[in-house]
Backbone as a printed PyTorch tensor [residue, N CA C, xyz], in Angstrom:
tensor([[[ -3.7090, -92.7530,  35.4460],
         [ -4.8380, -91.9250,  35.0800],
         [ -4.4690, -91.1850,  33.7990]],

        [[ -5.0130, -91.3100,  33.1620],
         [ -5.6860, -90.3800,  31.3830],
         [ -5.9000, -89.2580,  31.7740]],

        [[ -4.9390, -88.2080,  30.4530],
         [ -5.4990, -86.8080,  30.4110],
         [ -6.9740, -86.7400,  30.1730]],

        [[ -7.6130, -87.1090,  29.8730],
         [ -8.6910, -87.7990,  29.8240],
         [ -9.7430, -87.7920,  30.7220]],

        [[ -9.3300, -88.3750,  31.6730],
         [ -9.6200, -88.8910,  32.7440],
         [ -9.3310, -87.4650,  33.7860]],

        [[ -8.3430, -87.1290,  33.6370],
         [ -8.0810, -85.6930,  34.5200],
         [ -8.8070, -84.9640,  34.6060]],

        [[ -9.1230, -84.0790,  33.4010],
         [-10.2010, -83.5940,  32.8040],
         [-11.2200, -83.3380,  33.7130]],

        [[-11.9320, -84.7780,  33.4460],
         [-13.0270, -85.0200,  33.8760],
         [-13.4150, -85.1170,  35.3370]],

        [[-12.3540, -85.5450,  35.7810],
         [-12.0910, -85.5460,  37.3990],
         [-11.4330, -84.3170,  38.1200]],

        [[-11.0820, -83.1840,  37.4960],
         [-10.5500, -82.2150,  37.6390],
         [-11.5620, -81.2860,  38.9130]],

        [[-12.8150, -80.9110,  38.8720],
         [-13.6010, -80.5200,  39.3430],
         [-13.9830, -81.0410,  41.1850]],

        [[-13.8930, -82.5150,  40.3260],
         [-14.6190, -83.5140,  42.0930],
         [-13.6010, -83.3730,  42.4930]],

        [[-12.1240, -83.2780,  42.0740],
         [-11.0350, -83.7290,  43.1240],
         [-10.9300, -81.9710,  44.1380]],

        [[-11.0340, -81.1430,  43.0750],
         [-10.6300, -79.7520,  43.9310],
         [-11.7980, -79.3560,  44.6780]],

        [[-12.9250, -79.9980,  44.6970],
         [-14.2040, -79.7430,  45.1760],
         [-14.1850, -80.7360,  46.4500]],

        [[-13.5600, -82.0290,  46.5250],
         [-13.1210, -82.7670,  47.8130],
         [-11.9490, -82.5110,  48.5530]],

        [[-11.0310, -81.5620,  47.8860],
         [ -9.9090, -81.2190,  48.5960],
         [-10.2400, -79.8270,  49.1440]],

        [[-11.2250, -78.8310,  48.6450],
         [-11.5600, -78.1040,  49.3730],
         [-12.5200, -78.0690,  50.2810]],

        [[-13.3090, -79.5380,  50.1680],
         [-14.1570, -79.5750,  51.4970],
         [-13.4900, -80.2720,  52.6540]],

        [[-12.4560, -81.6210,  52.0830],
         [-11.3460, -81.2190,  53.4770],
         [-10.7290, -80.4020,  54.0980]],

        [[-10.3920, -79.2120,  53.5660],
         [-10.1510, -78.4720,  54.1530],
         [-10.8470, -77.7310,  55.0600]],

        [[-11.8570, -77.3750,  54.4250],
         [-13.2390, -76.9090,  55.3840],
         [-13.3840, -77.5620,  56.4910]],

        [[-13.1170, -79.0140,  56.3790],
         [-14.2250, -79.6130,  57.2950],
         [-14.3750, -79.7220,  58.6670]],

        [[-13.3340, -78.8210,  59.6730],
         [-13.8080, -77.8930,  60.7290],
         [-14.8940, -77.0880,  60.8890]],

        [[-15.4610, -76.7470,  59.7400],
         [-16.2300, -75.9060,  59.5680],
         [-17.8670, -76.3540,  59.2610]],

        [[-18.2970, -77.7820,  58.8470],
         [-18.9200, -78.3720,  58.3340],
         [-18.9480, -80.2290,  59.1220]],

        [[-20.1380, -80.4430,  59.3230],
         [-20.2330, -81.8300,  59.9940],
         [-20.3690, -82.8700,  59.1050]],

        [[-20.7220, -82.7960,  57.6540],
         [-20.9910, -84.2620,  56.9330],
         [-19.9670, -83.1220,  55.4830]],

        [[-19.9180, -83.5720,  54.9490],
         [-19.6660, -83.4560,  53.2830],
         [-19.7670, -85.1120,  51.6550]],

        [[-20.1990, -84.9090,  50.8010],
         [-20.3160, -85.5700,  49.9490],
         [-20.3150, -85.2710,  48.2930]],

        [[-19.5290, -85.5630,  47.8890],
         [-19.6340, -85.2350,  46.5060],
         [-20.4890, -85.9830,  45.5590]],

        [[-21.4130, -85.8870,  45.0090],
         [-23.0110, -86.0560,  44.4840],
         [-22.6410, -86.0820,  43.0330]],

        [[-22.3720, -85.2460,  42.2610],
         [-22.2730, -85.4720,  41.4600],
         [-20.7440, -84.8860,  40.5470]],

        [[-20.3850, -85.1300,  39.1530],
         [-19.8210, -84.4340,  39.0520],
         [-19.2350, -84.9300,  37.3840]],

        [[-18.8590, -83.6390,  36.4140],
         [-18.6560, -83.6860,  35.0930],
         [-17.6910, -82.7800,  34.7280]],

        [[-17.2580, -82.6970,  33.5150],
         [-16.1190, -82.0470,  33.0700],
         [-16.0420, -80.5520,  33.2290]],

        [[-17.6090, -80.0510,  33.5630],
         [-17.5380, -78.6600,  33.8490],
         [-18.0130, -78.4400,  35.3690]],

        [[-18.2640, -79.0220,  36.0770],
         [-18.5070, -78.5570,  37.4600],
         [-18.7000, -79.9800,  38.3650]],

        [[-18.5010, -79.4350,  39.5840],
         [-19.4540, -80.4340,  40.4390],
         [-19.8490, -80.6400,  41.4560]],

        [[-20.9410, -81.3400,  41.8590],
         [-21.2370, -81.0280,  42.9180],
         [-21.3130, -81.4310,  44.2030]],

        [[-22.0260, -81.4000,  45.4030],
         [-21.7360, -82.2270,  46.7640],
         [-22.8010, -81.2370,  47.5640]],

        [[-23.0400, -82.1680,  48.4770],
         [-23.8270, -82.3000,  49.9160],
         [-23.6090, -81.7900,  51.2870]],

        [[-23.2400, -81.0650,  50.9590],
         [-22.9210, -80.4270,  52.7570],
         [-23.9690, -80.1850,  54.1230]],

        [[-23.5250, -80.5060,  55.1000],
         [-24.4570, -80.3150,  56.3230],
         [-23.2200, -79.1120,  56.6220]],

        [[-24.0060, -77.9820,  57.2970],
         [-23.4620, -77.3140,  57.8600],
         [-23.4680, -77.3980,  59.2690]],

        [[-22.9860, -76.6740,  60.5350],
         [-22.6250, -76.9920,  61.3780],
         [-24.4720, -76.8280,  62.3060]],

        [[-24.7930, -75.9920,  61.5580],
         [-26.6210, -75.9880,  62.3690],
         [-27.3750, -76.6680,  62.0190]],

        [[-26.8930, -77.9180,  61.6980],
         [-27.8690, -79.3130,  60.4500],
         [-28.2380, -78.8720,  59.5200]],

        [[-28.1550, -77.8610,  58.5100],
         [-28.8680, -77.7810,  57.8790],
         [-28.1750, -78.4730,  56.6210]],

        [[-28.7990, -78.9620,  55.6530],
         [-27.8630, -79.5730,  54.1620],
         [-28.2360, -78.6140,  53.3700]],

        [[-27.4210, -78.4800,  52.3970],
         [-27.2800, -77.4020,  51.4840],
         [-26.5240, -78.3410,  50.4060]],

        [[-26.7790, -77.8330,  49.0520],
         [-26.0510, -78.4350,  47.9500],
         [-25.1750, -77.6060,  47.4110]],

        [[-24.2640, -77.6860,  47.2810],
         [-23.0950, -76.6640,  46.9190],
         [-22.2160, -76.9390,  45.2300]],

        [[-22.0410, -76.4230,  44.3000],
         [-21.8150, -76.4100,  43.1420],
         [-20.3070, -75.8030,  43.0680]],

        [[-19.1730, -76.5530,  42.0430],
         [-18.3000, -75.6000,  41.7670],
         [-18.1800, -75.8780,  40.5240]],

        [[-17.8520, -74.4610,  39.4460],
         [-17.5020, -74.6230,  38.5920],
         [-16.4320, -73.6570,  38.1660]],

        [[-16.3930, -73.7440,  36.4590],
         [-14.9010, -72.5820,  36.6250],
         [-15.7570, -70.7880,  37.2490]],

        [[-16.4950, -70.2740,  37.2590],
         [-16.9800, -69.4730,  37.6380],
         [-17.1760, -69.5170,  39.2310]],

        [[-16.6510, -70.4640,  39.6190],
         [-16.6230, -70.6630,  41.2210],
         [-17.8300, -70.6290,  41.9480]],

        [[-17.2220, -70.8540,  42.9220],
         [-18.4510, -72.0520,  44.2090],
         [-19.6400, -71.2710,  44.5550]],

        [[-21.0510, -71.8020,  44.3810],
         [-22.5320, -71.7490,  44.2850],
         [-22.9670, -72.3930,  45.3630]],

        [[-23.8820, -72.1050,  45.9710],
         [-24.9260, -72.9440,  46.3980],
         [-26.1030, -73.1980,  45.0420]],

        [[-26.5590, -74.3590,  44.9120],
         [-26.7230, -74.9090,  43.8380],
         [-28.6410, -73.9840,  43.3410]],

        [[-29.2020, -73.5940,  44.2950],
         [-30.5770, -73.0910,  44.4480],
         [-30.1790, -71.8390,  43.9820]],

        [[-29.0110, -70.7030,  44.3230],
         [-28.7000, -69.8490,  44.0850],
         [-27.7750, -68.9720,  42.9920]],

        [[-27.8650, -67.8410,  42.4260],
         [-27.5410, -67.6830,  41.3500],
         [-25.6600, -66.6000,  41.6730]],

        [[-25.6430, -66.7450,  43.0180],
         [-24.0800, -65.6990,  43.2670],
         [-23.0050, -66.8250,  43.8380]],

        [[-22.2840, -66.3010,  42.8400],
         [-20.8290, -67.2990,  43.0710],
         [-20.1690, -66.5190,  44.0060]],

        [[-19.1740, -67.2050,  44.6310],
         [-18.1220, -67.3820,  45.3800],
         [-16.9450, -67.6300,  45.0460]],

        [[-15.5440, -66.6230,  45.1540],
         [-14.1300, -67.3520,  44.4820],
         [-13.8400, -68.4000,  45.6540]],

        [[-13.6920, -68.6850,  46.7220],
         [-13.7950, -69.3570,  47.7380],
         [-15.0640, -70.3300,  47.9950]],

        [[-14.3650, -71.5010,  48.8380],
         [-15.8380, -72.3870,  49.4560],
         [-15.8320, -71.7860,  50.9410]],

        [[-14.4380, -71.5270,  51.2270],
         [-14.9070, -70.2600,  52.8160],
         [-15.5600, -69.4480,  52.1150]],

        [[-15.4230, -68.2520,  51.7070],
         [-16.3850, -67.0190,  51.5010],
         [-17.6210, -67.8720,  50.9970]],

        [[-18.4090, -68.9770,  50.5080],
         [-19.2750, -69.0390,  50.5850],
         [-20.0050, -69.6830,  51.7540]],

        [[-19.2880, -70.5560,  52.4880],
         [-19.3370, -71.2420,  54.2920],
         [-19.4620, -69.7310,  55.1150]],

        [[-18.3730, -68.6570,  55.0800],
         [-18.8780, -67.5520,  55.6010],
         [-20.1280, -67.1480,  55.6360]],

        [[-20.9870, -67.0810,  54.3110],
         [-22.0290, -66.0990,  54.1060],
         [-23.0740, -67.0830,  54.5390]],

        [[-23.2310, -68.1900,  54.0730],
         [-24.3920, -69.1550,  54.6450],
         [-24.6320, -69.8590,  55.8780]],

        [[-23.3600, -69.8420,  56.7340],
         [-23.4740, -70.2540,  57.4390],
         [-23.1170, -69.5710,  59.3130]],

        [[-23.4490, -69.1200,  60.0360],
         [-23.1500, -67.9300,  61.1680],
         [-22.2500, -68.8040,  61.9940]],

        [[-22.6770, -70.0870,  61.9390],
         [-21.6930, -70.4740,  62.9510],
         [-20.0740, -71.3690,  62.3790]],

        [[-20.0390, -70.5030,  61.2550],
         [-18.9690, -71.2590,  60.4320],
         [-17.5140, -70.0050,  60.7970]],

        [[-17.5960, -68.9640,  60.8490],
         [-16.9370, -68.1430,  60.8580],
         [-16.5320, -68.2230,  62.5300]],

        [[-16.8400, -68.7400,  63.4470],
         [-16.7540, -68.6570,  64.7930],
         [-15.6730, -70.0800,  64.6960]],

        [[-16.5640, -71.4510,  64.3670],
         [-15.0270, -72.2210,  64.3070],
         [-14.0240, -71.8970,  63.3930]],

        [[-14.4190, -71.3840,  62.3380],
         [-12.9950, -70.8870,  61.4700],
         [-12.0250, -70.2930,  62.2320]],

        [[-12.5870, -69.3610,  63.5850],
         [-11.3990, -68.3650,  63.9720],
         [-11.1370, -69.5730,  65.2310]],

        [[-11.8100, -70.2710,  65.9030],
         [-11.5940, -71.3320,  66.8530],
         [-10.1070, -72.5690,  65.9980]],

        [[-10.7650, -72.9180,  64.8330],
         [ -9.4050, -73.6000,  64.8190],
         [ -8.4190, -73.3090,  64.2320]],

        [[ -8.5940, -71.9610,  63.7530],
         [ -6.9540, -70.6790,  63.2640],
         [ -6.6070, -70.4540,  64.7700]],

        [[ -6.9730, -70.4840,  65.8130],
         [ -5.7790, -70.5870,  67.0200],
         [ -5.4950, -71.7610,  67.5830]],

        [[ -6.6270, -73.0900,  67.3280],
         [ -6.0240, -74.1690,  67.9410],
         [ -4.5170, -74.1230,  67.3320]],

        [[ -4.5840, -74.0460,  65.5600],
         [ -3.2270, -74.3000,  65.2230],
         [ -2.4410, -73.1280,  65.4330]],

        [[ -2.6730, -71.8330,  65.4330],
         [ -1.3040, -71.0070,  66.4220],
         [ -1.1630, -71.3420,  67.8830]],

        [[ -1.6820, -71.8150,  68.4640],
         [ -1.6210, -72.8320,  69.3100],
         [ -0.4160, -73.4850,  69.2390]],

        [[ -0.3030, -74.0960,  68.4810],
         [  0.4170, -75.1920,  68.0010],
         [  1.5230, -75.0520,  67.4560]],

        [[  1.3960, -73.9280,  66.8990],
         [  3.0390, -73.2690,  66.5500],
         [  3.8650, -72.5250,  67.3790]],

        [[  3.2750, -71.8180,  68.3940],
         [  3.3850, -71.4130,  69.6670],
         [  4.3700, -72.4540,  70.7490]],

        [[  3.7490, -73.7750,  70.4490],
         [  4.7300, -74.8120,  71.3330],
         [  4.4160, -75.5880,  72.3690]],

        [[  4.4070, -76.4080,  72.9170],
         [  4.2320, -77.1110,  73.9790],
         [  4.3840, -76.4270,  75.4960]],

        [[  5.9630, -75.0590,  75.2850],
         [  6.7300, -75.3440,  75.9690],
         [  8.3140, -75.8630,  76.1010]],

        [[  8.5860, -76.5830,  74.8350],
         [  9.3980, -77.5700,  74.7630],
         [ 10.7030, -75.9500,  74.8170]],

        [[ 11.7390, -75.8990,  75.9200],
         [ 12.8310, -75.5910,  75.5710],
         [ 13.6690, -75.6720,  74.3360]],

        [[ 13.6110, -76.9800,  74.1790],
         [ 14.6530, -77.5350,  73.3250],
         [ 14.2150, -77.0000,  71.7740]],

        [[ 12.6550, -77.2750,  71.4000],
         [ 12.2460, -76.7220,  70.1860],
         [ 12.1680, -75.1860,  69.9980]],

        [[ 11.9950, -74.6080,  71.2130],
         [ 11.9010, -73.1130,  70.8990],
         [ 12.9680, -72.7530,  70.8640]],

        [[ 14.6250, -72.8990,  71.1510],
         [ 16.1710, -72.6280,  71.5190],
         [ 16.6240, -72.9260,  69.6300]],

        [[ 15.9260, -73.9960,  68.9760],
         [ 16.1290, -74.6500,  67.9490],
         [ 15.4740, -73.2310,  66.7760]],

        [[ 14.5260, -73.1400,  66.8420],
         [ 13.9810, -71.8230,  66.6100],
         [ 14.1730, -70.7750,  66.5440]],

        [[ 14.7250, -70.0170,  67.9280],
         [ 15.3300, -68.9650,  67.5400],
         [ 16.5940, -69.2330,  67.0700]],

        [[ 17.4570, -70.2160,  67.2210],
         [ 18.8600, -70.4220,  65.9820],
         [ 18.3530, -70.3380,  64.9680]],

        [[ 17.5700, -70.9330,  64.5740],
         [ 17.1620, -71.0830,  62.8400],
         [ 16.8620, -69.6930,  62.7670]],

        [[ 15.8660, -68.4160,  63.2850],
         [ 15.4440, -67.5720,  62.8480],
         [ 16.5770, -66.3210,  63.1610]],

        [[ 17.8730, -66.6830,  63.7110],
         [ 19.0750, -66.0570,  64.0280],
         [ 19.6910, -66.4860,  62.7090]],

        [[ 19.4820, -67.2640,  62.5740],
         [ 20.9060, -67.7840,  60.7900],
         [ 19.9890, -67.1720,  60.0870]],

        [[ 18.5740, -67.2230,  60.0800],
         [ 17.8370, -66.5800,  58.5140],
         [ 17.8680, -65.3360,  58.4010]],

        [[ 18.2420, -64.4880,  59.9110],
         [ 18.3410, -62.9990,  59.8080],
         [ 19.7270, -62.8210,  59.6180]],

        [[ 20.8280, -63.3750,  59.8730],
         [ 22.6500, -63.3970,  59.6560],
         [ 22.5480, -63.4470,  57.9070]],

        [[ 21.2790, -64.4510,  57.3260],
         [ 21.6500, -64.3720,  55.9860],
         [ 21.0900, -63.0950,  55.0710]],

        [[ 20.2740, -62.9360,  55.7460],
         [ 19.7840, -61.1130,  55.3480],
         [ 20.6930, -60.4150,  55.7610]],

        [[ 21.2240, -60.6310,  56.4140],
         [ 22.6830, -59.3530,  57.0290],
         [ 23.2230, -59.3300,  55.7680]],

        [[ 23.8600, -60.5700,  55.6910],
         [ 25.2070, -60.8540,  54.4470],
         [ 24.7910, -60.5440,  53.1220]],

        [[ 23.2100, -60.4050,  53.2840],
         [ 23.2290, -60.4600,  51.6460],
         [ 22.6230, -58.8200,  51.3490]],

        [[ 22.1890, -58.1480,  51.9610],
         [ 22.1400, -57.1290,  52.0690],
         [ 22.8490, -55.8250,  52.5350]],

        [[ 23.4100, -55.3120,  51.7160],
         [ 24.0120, -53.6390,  52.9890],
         [ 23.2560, -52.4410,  53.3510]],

        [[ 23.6270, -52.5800,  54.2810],
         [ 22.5400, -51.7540,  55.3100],
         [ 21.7080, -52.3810,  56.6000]],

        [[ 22.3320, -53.3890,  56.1850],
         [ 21.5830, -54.2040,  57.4780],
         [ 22.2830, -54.1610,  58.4670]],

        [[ 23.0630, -54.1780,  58.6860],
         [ 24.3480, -54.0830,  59.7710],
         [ 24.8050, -55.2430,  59.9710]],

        [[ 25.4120, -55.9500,  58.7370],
         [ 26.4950, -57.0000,  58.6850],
         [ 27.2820, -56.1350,  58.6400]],

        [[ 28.6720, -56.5740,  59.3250],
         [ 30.0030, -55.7270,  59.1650],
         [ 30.8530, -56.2010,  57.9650]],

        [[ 30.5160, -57.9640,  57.5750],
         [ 31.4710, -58.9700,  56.9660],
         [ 30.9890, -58.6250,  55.6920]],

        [[ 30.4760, -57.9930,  55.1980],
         [ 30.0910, -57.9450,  53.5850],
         [ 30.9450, -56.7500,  53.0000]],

        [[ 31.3100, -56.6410,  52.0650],
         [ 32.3350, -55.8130,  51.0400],
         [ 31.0830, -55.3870,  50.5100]],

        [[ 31.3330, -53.8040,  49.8430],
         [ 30.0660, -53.3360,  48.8170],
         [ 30.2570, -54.1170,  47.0500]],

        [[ 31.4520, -54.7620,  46.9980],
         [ 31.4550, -55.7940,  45.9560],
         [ 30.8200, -56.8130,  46.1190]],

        [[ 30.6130, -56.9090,  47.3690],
         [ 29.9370, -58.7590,  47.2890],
         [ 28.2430, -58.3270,  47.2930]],

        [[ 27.8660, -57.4040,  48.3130],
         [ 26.6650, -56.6460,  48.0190],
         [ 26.5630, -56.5690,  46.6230]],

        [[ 27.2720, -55.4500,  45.6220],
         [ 27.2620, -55.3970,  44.1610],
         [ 26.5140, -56.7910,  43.7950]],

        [[ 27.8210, -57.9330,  43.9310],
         [ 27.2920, -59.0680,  42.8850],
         [ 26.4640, -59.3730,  42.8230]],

        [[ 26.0620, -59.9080,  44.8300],
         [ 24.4330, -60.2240,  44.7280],
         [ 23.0720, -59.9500,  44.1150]],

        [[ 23.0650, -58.0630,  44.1630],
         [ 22.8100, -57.5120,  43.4170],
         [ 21.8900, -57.7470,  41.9680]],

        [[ 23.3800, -57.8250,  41.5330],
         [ 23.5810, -57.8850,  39.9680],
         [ 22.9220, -59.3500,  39.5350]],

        [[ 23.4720, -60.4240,  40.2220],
         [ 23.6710, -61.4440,  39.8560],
         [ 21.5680, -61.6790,  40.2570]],

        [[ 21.0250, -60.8320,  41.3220],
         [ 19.5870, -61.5380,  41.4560],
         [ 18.9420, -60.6910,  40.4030]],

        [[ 19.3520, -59.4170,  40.0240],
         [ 18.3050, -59.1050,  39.0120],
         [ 18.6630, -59.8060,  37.5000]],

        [[ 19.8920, -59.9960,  37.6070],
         [ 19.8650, -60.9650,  36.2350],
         [ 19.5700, -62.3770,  36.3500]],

        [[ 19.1710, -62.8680,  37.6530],
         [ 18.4870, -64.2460,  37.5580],
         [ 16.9130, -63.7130,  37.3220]],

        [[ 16.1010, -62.6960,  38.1600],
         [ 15.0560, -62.5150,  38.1660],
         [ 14.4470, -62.4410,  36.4460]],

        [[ 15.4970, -61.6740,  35.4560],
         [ 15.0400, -61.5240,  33.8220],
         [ 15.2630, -62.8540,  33.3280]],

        [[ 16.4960, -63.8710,  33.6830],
         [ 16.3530, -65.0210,  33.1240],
         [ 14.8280, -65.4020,  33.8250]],

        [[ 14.5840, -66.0490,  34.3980],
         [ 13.2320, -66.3660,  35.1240],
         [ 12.2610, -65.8890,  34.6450]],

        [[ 11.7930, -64.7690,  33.6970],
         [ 10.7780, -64.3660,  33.7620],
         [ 10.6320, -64.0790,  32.2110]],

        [[ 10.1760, -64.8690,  31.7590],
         [ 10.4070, -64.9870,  30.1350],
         [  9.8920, -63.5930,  29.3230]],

        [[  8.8590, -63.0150,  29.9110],
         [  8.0060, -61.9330,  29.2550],
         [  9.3610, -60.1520,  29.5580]],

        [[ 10.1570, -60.3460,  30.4510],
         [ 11.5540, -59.3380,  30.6860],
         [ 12.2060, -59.9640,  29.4380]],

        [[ 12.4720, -61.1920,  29.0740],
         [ 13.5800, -61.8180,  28.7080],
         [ 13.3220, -61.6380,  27.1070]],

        [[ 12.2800, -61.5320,  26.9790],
         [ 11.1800, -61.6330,  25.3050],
         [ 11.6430, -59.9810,  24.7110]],

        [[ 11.3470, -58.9230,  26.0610],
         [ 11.1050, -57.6140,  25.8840],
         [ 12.9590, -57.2530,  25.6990]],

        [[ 13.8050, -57.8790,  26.5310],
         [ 15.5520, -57.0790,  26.3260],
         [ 16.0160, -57.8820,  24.3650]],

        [[ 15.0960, -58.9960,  24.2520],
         [ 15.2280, -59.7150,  22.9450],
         [ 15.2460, -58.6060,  22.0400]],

        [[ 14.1090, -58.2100,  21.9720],
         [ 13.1010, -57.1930,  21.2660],
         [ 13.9690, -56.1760,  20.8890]],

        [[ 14.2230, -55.3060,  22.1550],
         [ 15.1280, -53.9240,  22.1660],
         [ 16.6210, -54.2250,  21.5090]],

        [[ 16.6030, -55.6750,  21.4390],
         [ 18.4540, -55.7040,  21.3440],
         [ 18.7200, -56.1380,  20.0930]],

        [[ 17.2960, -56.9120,  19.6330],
         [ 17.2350, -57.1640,  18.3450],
         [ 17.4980, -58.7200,  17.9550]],

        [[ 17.7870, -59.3620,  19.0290],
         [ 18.5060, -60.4730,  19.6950],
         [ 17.8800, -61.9930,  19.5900]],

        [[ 17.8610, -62.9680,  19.6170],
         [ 16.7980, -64.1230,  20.2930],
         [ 16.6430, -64.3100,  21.0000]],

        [[ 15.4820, -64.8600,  21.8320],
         [ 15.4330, -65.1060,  23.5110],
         [ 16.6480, -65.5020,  23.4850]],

        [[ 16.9820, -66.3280,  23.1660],
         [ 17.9930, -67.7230,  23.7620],
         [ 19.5770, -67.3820,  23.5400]],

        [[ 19.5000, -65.9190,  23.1450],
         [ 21.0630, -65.5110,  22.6940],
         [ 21.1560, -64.6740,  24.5120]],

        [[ 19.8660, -64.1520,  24.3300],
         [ 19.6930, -63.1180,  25.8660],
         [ 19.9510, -63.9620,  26.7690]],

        [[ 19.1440, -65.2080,  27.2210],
         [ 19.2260, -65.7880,  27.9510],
         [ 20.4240, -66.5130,  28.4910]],

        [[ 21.3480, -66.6840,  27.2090],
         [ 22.4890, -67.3940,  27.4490],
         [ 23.6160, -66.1310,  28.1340]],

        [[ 23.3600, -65.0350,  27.6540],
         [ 24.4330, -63.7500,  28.0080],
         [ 24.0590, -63.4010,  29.3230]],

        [[ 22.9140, -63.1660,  29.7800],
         [ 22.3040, -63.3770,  31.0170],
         [ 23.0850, -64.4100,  32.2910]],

        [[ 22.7810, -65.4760,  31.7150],
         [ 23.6340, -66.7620,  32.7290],
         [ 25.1450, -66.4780,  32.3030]],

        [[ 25.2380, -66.1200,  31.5270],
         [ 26.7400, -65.6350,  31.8010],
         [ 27.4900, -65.1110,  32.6770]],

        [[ 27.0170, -63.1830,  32.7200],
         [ 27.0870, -62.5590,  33.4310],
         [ 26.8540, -62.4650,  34.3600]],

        [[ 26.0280, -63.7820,  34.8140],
         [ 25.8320, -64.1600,  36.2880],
         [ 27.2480, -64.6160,  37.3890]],

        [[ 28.0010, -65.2880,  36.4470],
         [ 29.2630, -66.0500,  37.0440],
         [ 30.3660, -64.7680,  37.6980]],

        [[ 30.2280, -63.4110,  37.2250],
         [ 30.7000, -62.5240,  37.4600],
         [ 30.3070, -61.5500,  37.1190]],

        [[ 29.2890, -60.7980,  37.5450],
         [ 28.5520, -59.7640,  37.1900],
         [ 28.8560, -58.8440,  37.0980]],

        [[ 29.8750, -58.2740,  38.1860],
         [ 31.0390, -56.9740,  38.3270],
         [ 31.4720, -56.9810,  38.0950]],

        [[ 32.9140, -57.9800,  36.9800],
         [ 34.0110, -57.8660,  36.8200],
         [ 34.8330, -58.9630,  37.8930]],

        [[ 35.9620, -58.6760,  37.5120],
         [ 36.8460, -59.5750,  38.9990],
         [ 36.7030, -58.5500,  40.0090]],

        [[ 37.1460, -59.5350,  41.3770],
         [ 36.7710, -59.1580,  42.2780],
         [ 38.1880, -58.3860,  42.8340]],

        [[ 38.0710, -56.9210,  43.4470],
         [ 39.3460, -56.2580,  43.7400],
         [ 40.2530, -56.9100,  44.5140]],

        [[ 41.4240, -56.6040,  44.3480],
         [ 42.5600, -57.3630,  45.1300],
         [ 42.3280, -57.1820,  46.3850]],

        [[ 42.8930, -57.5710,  47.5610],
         [ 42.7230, -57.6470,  48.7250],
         [ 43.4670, -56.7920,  49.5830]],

        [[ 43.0850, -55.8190,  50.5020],
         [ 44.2050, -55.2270,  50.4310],
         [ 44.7570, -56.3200,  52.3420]],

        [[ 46.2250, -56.1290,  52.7190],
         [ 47.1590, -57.1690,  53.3980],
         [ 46.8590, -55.6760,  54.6090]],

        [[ 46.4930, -56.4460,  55.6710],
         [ 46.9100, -55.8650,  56.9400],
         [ 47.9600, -55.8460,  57.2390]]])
């Protein structure tokens, strides 16, 4: 597919991927028409009724009507009464579903996983009540995430340029530097 081609198809594709998503909510859907600036489709809602529905960059219309929608829910909400009743019907089939069978084995699997993801908040944080962390290794982490967070974020990285007088790319490189050891070496150890 052509940038080209993207373009132009840009509209029908996010306008069919958001009526799959819907389509708990809705009994038929069809996309009708569609061009480089909007497009459109056919919906039956869940009380038969069809409605023509529009999206463009100003977001989703019913096509008769002149008030947009940033959402195709918030506009399924407002037009339709019995859309908001399965919306909350199949937001618990699937907590439902995350909830479990039952299965021992998957829920035992679960709380391990959500036991290691809280052990790794221990370690990487002080104050959490890890005992195994040094306030140096706390430090680095530290150090080492707010100087990944300014590499990462080009508009920090533009602004320490600025003040330092510097090029991005001189910052950026001193940055990943000081990542490898942010504190200094690490204190000797002391021998039980």
């Amino acid at each position: 597919m052509n940038e080209q081609s993207k373009v132009v198809d840009f509209y029908r594709r996010e306008l069919a991927r958001a009526l799959d998503e819907q389509s708990f909510g809705i009994t038929h859907s069809e996309v009708t028409h569609f061009s480089e600036n909007e497009a459109e489709a056919t919906i039956t809602l869940l009380e038969g009724q069809a409605v023509n529905v529009a999206l463009s960059s100003a977001g989703y219309k019913v096509t008769a009507e002149e008030t947009y929608y940033e959402t195709l829910d918030d506009l399924l909400s407002f037009i339709s009464p019995s859309y908001a009743a399965k919306r909350v019907e199949a937001l618990m089939e699937r907590l439902q579903g995350l909830v479990g069978s039952g299965d021992a084995t998957k829920s035992s699997e679960l709380r391990y996983t959500a036991n290691t993801q809280l052990e790794h908040l221990h370690a990487r944080y002080t104050g959490t009540g890890h005992a195994d962390l040094s306030k140096y290794e706390w430090l680095t982490h530290q150090h080492r995430d707010t100087l990944a967070s300014i590499v990462g974020h080009p508009s920090l990285t533009s602004y320490l340029a600025i003040a330092d007088g510097e090029a991005t790319g001189r910052i950026r490189f001193e940055m990943t530097e000081r990542m490898l050891q942010p504190c200094g070496p690490p204190p000797a150890k002391e021998d039980d």
